[in-house]
Coordinates of C-alpha atoms and ligand atoms in Angstrom, one line a residue:
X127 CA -2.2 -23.1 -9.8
X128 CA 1.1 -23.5 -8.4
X129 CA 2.5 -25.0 -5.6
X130 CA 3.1 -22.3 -3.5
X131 CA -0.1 -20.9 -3.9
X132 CA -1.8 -23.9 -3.0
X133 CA -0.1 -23.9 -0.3
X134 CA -1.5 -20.3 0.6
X135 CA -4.8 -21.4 -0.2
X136 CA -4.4 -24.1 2.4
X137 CA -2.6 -22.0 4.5
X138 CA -5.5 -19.3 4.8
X139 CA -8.5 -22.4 5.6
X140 CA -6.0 -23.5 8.1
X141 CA -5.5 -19.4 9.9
X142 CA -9.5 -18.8 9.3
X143 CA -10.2 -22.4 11.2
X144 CA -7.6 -21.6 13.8
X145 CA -7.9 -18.4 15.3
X146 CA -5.5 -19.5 17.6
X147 CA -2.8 -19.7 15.1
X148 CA -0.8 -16.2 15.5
X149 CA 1.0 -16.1 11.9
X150 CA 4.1 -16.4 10.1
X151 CA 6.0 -17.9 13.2
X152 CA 8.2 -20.1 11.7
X153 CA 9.2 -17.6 9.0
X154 CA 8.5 -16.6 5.3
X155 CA 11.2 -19.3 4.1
X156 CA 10.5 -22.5 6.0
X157 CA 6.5 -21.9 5.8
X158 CA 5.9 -21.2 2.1
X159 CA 9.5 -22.4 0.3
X160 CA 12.2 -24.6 2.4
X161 CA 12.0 -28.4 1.3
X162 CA 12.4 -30.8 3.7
X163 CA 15.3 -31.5 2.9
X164 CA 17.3 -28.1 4.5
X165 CA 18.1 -24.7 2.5
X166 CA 17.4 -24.9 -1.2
X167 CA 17.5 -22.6 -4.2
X168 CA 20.2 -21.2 -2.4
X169 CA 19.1 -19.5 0.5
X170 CA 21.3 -19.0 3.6
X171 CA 20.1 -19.4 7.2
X172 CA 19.8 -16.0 8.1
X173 CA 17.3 -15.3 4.9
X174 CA 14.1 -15.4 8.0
X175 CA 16.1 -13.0 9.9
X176 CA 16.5 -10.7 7.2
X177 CA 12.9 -11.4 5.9
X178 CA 11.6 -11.6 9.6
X179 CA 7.6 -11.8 9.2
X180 CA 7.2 -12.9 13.1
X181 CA 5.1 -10.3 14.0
X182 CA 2.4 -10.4 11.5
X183 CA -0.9 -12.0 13.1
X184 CA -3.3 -13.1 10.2
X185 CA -6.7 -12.6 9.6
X186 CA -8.1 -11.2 12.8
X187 CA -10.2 -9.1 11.3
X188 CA -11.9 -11.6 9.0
X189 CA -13.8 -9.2 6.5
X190 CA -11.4 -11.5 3.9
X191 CA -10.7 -8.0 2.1
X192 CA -7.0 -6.7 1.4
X193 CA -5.5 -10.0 0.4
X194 CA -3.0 -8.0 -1.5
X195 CA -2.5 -3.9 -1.1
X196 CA -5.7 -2.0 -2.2
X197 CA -5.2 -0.5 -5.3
X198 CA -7.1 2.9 -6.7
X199 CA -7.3 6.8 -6.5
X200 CA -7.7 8.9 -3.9
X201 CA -8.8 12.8 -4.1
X202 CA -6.6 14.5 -1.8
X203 CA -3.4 14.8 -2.7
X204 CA -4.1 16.6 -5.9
X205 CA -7.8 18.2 -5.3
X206 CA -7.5 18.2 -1.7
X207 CA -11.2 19.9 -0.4
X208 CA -11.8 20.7 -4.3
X209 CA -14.2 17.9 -4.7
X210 CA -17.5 16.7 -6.7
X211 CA -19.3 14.2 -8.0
X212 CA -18.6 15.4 -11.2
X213 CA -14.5 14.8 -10.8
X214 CA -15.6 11.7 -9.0
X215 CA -17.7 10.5 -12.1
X216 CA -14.9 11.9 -14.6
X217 CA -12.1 10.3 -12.7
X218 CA -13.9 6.6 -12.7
X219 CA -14.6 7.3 -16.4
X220 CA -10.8 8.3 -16.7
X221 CA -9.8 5.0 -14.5
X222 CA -11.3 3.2 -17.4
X223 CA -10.1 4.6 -20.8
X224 CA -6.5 4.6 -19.9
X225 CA -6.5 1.2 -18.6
X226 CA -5.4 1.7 -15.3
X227 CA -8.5 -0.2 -13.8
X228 CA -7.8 -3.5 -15.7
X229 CA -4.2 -3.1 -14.0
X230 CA -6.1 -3.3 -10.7
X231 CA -6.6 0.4 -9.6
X232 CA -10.4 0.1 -8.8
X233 CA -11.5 1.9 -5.8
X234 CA -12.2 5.2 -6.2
X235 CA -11.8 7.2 -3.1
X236 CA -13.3 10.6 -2.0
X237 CA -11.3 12.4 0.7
X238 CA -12.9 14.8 2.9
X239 CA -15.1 17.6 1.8
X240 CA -17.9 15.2 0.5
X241 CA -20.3 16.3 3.3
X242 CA -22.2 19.1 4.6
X243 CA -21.2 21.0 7.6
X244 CA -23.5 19.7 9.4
X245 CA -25.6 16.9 10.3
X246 CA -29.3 16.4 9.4
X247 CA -32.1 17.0 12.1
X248 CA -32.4 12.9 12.0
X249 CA -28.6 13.1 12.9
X250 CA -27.2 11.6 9.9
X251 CA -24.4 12.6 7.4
X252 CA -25.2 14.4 4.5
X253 CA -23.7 15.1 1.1
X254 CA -22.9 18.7 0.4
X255 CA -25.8 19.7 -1.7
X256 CA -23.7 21.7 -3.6
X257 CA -20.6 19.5 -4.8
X258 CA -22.8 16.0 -4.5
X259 CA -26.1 17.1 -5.5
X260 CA -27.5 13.5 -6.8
X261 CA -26.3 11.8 -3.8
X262 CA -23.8 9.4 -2.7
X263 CA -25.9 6.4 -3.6
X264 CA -26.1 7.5 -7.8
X265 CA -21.9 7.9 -7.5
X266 CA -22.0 4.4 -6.2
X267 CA -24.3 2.8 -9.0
X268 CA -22.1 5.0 -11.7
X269 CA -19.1 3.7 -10.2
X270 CA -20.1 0.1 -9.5
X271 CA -21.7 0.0 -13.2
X272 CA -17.7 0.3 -14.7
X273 CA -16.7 -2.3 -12.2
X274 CA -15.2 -0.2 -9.7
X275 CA -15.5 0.1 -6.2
X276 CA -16.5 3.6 -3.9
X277 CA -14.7 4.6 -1.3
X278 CA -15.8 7.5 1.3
X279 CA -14.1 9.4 3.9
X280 CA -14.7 10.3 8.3
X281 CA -13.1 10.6 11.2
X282 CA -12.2 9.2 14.6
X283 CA -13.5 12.4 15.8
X284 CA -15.9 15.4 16.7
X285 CA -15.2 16.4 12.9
X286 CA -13.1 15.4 9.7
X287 CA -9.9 17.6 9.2
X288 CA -11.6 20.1 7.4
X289 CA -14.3 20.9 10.2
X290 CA -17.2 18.6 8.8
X291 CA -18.7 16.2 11.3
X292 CA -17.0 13.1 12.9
X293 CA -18.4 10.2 13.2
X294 CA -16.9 9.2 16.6
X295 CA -20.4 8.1 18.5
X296 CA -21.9 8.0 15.5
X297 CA -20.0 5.0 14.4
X298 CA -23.9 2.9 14.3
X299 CA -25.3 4.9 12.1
X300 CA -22.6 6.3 9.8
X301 CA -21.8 3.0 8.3
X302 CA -25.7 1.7 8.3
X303 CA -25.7 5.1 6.1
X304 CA -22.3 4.4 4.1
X305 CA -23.2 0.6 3.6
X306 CA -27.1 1.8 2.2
X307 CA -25.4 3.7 -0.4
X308 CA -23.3 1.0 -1.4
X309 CA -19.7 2.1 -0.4
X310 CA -16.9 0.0 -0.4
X311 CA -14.3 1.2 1.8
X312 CA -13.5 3.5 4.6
X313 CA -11.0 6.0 4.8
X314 CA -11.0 6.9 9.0
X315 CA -8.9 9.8 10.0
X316 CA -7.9 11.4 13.4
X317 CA -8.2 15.0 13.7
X318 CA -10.6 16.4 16.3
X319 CA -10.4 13.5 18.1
X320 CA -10.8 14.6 22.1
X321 CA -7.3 13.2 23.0
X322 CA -9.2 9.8 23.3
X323 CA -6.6 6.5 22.5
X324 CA -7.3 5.1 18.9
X325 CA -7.3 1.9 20.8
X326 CA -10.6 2.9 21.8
X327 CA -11.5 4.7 18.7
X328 CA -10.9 2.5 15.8
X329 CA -12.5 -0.6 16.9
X330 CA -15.8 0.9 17.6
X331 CA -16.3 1.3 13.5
X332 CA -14.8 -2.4 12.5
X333 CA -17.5 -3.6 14.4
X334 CA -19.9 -1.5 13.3
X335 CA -18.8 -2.0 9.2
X336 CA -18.8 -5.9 10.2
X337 CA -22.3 -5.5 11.9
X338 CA -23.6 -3.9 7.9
X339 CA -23.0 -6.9 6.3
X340 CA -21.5 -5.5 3.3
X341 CA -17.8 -6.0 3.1
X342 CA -16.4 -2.6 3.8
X343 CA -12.8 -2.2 3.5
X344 CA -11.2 -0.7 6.7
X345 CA -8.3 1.7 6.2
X346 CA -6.9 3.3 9.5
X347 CA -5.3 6.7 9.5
X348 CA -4.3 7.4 13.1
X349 CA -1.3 9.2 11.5
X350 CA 1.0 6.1 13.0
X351 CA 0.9 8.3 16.3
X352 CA 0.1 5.0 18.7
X353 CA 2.7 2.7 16.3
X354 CA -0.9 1.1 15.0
X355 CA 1.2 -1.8 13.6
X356 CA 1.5 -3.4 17.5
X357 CA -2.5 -3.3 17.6
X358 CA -4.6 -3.0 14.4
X359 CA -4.2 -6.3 12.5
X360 CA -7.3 -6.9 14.5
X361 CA -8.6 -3.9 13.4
X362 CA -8.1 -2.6 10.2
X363 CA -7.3 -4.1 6.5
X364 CA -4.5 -1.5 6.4
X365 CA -3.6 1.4 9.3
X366 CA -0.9 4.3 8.4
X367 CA 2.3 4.6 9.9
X368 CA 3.3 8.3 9.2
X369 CA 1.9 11.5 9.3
X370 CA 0.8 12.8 6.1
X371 CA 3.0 12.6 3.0
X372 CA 3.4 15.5 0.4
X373 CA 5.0 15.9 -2.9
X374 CA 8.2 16.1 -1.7
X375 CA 11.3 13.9 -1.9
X376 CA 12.3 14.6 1.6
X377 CA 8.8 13.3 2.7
X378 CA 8.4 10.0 0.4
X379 CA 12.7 9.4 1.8
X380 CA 11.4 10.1 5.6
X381 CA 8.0 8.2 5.2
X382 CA 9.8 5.2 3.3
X383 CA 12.4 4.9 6.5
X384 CA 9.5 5.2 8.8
X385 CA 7.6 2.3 7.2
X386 CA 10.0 0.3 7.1
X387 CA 10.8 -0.3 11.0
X388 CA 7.8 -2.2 10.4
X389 CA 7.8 -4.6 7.9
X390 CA 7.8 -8.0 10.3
X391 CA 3.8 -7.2 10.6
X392 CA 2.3 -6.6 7.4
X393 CA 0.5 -9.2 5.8
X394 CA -2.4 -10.6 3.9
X395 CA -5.6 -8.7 5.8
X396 CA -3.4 -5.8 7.3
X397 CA -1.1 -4.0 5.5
X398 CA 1.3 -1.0 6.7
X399 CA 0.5 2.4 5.2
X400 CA 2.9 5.3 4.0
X401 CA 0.4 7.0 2.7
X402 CA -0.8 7.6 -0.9
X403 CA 0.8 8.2 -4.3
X404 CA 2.3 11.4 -5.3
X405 CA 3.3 10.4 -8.6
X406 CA 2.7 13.0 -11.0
X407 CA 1.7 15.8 -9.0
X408 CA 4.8 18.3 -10.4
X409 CA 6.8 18.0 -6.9
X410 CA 9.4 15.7 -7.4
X411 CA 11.4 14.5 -10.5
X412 CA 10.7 11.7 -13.0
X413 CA 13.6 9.5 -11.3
X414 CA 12.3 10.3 -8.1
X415 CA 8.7 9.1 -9.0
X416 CA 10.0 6.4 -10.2
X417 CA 11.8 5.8 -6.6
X418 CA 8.7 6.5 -4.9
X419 CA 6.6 4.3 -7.0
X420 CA 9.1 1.5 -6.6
X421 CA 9.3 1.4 -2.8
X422 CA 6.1 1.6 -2.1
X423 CA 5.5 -1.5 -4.3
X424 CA 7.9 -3.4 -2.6
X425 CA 7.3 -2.5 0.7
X426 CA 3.9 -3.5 -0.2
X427 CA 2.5 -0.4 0.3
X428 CA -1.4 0.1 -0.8
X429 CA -1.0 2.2 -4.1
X430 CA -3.6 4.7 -4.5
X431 CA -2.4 7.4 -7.0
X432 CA -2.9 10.7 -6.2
X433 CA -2.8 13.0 -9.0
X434 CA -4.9 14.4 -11.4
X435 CA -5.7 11.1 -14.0
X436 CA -7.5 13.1 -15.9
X437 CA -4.7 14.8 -17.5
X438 CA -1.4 12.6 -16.7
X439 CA 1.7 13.0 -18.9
X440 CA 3.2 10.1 -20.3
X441 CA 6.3 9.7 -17.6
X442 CA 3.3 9.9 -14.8
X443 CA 1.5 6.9 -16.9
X444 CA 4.8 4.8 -17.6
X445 CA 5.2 5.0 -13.9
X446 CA 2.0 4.0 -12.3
X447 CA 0.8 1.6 -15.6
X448 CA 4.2 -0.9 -14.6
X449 CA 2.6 -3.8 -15.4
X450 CA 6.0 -5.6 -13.5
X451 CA 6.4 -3.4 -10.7
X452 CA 2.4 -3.5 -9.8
X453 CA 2.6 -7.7 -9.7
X454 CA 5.0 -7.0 -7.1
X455 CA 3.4 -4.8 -5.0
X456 CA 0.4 -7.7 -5.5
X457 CA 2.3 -11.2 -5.0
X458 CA 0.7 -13.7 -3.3
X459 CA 3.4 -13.8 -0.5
X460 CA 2.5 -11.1 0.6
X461 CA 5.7 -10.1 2.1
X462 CA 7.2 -6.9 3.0
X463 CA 10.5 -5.8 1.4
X464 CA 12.6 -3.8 3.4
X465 CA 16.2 -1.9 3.4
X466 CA 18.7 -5.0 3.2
X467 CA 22.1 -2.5 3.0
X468 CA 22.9 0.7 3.2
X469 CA 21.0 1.4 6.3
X470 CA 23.0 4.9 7.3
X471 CA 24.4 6.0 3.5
X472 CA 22.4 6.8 0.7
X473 CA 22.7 3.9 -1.3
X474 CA 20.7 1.7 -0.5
X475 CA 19.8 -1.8 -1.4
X476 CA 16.0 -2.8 -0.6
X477 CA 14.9 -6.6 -0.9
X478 CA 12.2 -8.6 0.1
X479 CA 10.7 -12.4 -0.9
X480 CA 8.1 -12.9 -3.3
X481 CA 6.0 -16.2 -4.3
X482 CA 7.9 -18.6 -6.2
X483 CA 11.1 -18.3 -4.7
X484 CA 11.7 -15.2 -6.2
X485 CA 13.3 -12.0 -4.6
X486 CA 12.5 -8.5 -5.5
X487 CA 15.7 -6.1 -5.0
X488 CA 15.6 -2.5 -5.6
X489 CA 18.7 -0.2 -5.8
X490 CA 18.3 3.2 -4.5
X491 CA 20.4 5.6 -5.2
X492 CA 19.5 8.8 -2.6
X493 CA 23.1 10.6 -2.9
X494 CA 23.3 13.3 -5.0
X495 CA 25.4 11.6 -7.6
X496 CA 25.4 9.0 -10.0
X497 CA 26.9 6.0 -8.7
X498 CA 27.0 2.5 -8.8
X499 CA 25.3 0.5 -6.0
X500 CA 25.9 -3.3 -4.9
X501 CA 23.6 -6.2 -3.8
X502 CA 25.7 -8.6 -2.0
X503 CA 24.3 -12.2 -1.9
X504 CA 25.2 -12.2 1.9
X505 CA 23.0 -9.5 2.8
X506 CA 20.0 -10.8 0.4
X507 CA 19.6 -13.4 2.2
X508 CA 21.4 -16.2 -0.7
X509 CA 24.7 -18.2 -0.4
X510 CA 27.2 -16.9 -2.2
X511 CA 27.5 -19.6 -5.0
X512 CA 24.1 -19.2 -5.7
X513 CA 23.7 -18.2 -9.7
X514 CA 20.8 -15.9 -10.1
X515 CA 18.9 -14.6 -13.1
X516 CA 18.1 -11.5 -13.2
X517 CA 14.9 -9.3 -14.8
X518 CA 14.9 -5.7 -14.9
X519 CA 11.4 -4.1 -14.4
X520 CA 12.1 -0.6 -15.7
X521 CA 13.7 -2.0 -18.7
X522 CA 11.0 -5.1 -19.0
X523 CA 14.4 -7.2 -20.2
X524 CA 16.6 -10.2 -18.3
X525 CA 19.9 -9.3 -18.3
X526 CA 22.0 -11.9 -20.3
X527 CA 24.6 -12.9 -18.0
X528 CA 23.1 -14.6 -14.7
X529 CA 25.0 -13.0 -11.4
X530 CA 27.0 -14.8 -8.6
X531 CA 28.3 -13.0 -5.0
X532 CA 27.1 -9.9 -6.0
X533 CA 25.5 -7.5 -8.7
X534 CA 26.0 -3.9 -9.7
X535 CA 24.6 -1.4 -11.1
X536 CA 25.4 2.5 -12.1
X537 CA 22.4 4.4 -10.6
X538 CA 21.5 8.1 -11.6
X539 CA 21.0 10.6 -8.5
X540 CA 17.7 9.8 -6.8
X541 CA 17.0 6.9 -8.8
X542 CA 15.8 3.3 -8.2
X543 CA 16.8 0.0 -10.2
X544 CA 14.2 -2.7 -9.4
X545 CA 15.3 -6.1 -10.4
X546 CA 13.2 -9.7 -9.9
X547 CA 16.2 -12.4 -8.9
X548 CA 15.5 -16.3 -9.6
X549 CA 17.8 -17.9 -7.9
X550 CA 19.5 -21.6 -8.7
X551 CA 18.1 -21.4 -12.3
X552 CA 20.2 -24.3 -14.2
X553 CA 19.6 -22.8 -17.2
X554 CA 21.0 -19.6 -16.8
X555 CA 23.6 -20.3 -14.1
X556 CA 26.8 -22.0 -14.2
X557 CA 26.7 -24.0 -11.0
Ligands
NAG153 C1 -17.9 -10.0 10.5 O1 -17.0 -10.7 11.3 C2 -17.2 -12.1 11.3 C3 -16.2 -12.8 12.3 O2 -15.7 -11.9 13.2 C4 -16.9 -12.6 9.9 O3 -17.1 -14.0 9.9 C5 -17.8 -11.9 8.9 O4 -17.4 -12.3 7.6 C6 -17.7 -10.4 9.1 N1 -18.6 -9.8 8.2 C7 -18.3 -8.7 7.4 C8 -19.3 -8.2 6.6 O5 -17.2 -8.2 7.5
NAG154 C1 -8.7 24.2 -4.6 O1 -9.5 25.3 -4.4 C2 -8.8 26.4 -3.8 C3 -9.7 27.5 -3.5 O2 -11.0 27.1 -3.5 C4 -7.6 26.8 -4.7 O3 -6.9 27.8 -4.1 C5 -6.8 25.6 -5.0 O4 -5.8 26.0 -6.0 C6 -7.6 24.5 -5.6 N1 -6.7 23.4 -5.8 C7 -6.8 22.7 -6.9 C8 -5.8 21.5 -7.0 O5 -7.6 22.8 -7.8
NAG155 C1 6.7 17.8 3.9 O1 7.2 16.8 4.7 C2 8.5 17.1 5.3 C3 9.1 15.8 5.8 O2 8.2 15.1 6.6 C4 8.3 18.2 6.3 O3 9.5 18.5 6.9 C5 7.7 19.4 5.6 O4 7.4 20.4 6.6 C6 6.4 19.0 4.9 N1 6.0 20.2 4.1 C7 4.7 20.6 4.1 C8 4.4 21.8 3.2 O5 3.9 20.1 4.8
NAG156 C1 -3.0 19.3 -17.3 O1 -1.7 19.3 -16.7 C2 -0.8 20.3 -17.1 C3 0.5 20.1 -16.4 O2 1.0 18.8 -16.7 C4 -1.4 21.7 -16.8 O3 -0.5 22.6 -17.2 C5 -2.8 21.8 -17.4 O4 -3.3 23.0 -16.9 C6 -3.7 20.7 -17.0 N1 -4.9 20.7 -17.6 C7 -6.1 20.7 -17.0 C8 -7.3 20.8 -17.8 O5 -6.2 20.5 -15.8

């Protein structure tokens, strides 16, 4: 175990003792990595600025899920209200053979659709006899007997998007029901939702998941319509910023901009949501993908694909199987990266701290031509006689020479470089 996430380890006993204690105040550099003796490795004063985690308030919800951005597969983008247990069972099963649950993508999620139109004459939920004949409970067991994890779908409302019923009022018994059959998260969405504040919505179900007893991870989607990241670290283990996302790259651009206004209050417990993967669904190029996969693992973004895995091409799997770019989406910091330059052009340099005194630093190119992009030390946060050795997570090599001041890159049209930088490494610096 390291230092520094011993210190995290120490650090959550002393938040979960201390409810009083209301985050990162002091900031990401002087909690987890300044010595006491001033700025090492090369960081400049401003690096808590540019890294500003001040807003993020720990653990309120104290379920002790969502440590690190969920990870897993959701139905909708791809199948939308084309679901069964049968693609629920084939998709676990598929989650398994190609190895993309030992890289950490274990809940499985159903979207809407999974219910009847109506509720039963006890009032409760129940599974569309058609598409979920055997019940919600038998999907569980399947799926909890290949180490996986369930996840279900409702709504804030009179009914779920596509007209099934809400569990607003019902908030009691739908997750007595959801917790009987053994599910492991909640997807909660907002249509239908009789113009009532999601202030006054969303808590209602944390406290009835918490009042189960069975850890139930809590995933808000208010559509970020009442800026949720000002209210549910209390409520939720992650809440979505944005309306939806589709398989677009002017939607995963917009969404990614949108996120990022608020990075200061993610953190371990609550995490800001851009909604799920596109990857692979045919929309969008390979360089694009690779973009969109890239951002939303730095900006620590939960990463639940969203395509067919079933039948994934090889570019969809060398995207979402990046053994490199997953660890840093799941970093014990916990911190999210954000745009560092390039705010109003379209290239772009993205940056954020990770454990270790590491940085990740991503280099977007969103022009329409090649071109080659710059991380200045000044704007990452490092002083510029800081030598830093640099790894290359597309390529999985370290570049030979170590960088000072600045680094550069040629970046194809609508594609992202994503680099890990060490800084003050003796070995491969000159200073
Ligand atoms: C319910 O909340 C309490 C504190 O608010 C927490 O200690 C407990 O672990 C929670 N239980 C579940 C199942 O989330
Ligand atoms: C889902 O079903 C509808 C009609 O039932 C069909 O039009 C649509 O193409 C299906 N989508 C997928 C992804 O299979
Ligand atoms: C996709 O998202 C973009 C940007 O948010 C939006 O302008 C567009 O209308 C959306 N397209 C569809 C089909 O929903
Ligand atoms: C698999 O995906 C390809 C496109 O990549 C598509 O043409 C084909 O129909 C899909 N096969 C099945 C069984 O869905």
């Amino acid at each position: 175990m390291s230092i520094c996430s011993v210190y995290i380890v120490i650090l959550l006993i002393a938040c979960l003792s201390d409810a009083g204690i209301e985050g990162r105040k002091v900031g990401v550099l002087k909690k987890h990595e300044e010595p006491s003796s001033g700025l090492a490795f090369g960081f400049t004063k401003s690096f808590n600025t540019i890294y500003d985690t001040s807003r993020y308030g720990i653990f309120q919800l104290s379920n002790a899920l969502a440590l690190t951005p969920q990870m897993g597969w959701n139905s909708w983008n791809f199948f939308a209200c084309n679901v069964s247990e049968d693609l629920i069972r084939e998709t676990a099963d598929a989650l398994i053979s190609t190895g993309l649950a030992d890289l950490g993508y274990v809940y499985v999620n159903i979207d809407d659709c999974w219910s009847a139109a109506s509720r039963s004459s006890e009032g409760q939920l129940v599974p569309d006899p058609d598409t979920f004949p055997s019940g919600i409970t038998a999907l569980a067991d399947y799926v909890h007997a290949k180490g996986l994890k369930l996840g279900i779908y409702s709504d804030a409302g009179k009914f779920t998007c596509q007209v099934r019923p809400g569990s607003l009022f019902h908030e009691v018994d739908d997750s007595q029901l959801f917790a009987s059959w053994g599910v492991d998260y909640l997807k909660y969405d907002n249509c239908y939702n009789l113009g009532i504040d999601p202030k006054e919505r969303y808590p209602p179900m944390r406290d009835a998941l918490n009042a189960t007893g069975r850890s139930i991870f809590y995933s808000l989607c208010e559509w970020g319509v009442e800026d949720p990241a000002l209210w549910a670290r209390g409520v939720g283990n992650s809440w979505r910023t944005t309306d939806d996302i589709n398989d677009t790259w002017v939607s995963m651009t917009t969404i990614a901009d949108l996120n990022n206004k608020w990075a200061s209050y993610a953190g371990p417990g609550g995490w800001n949501d851009p909604d799920m993967l596109e990857v692979g669904n045919g929309g969008m190029t390979y360089e694009e993908y690779r973009s969109h996969f890239s951002i939303w693992a730095l900006m620590k973004a939960p990463l639940l694909i969203g395509c067919d895995v079933r039948n994934m091409t090889a570019e969809t799997f060398e995207i979402i199987s990046n053994k490199e770019v997953i660890a840093v989406n799941q970093d014990s910091l916990g911190v999210q990266g954000r745009k560092v330059a390039g705010e109003d052009g379209c290239l772009q340099v993205w940056a954020g701290p990770l454990s270790g005194n590491r940085l990740v630093v991503a280099l977007w190119n969103r022009c329409s031509k090649a071109a080659t992009i710059t991380a200045k030390w000044e704007d990452l946060g490092l002083e510029s006689s800081t030598g830093v050795s640099i790894r290359d997570l597309w390529q999985h090599k370290d570049l030979k020479e170590s960088a000072v001041t600045s680094f550069s890159a040629e970046v194809d049209s609508h594609g992202c470089h994503m680099y890990i930088f060490t800084p003050g490494m003796a070995a491969h610096s000159d200073i």
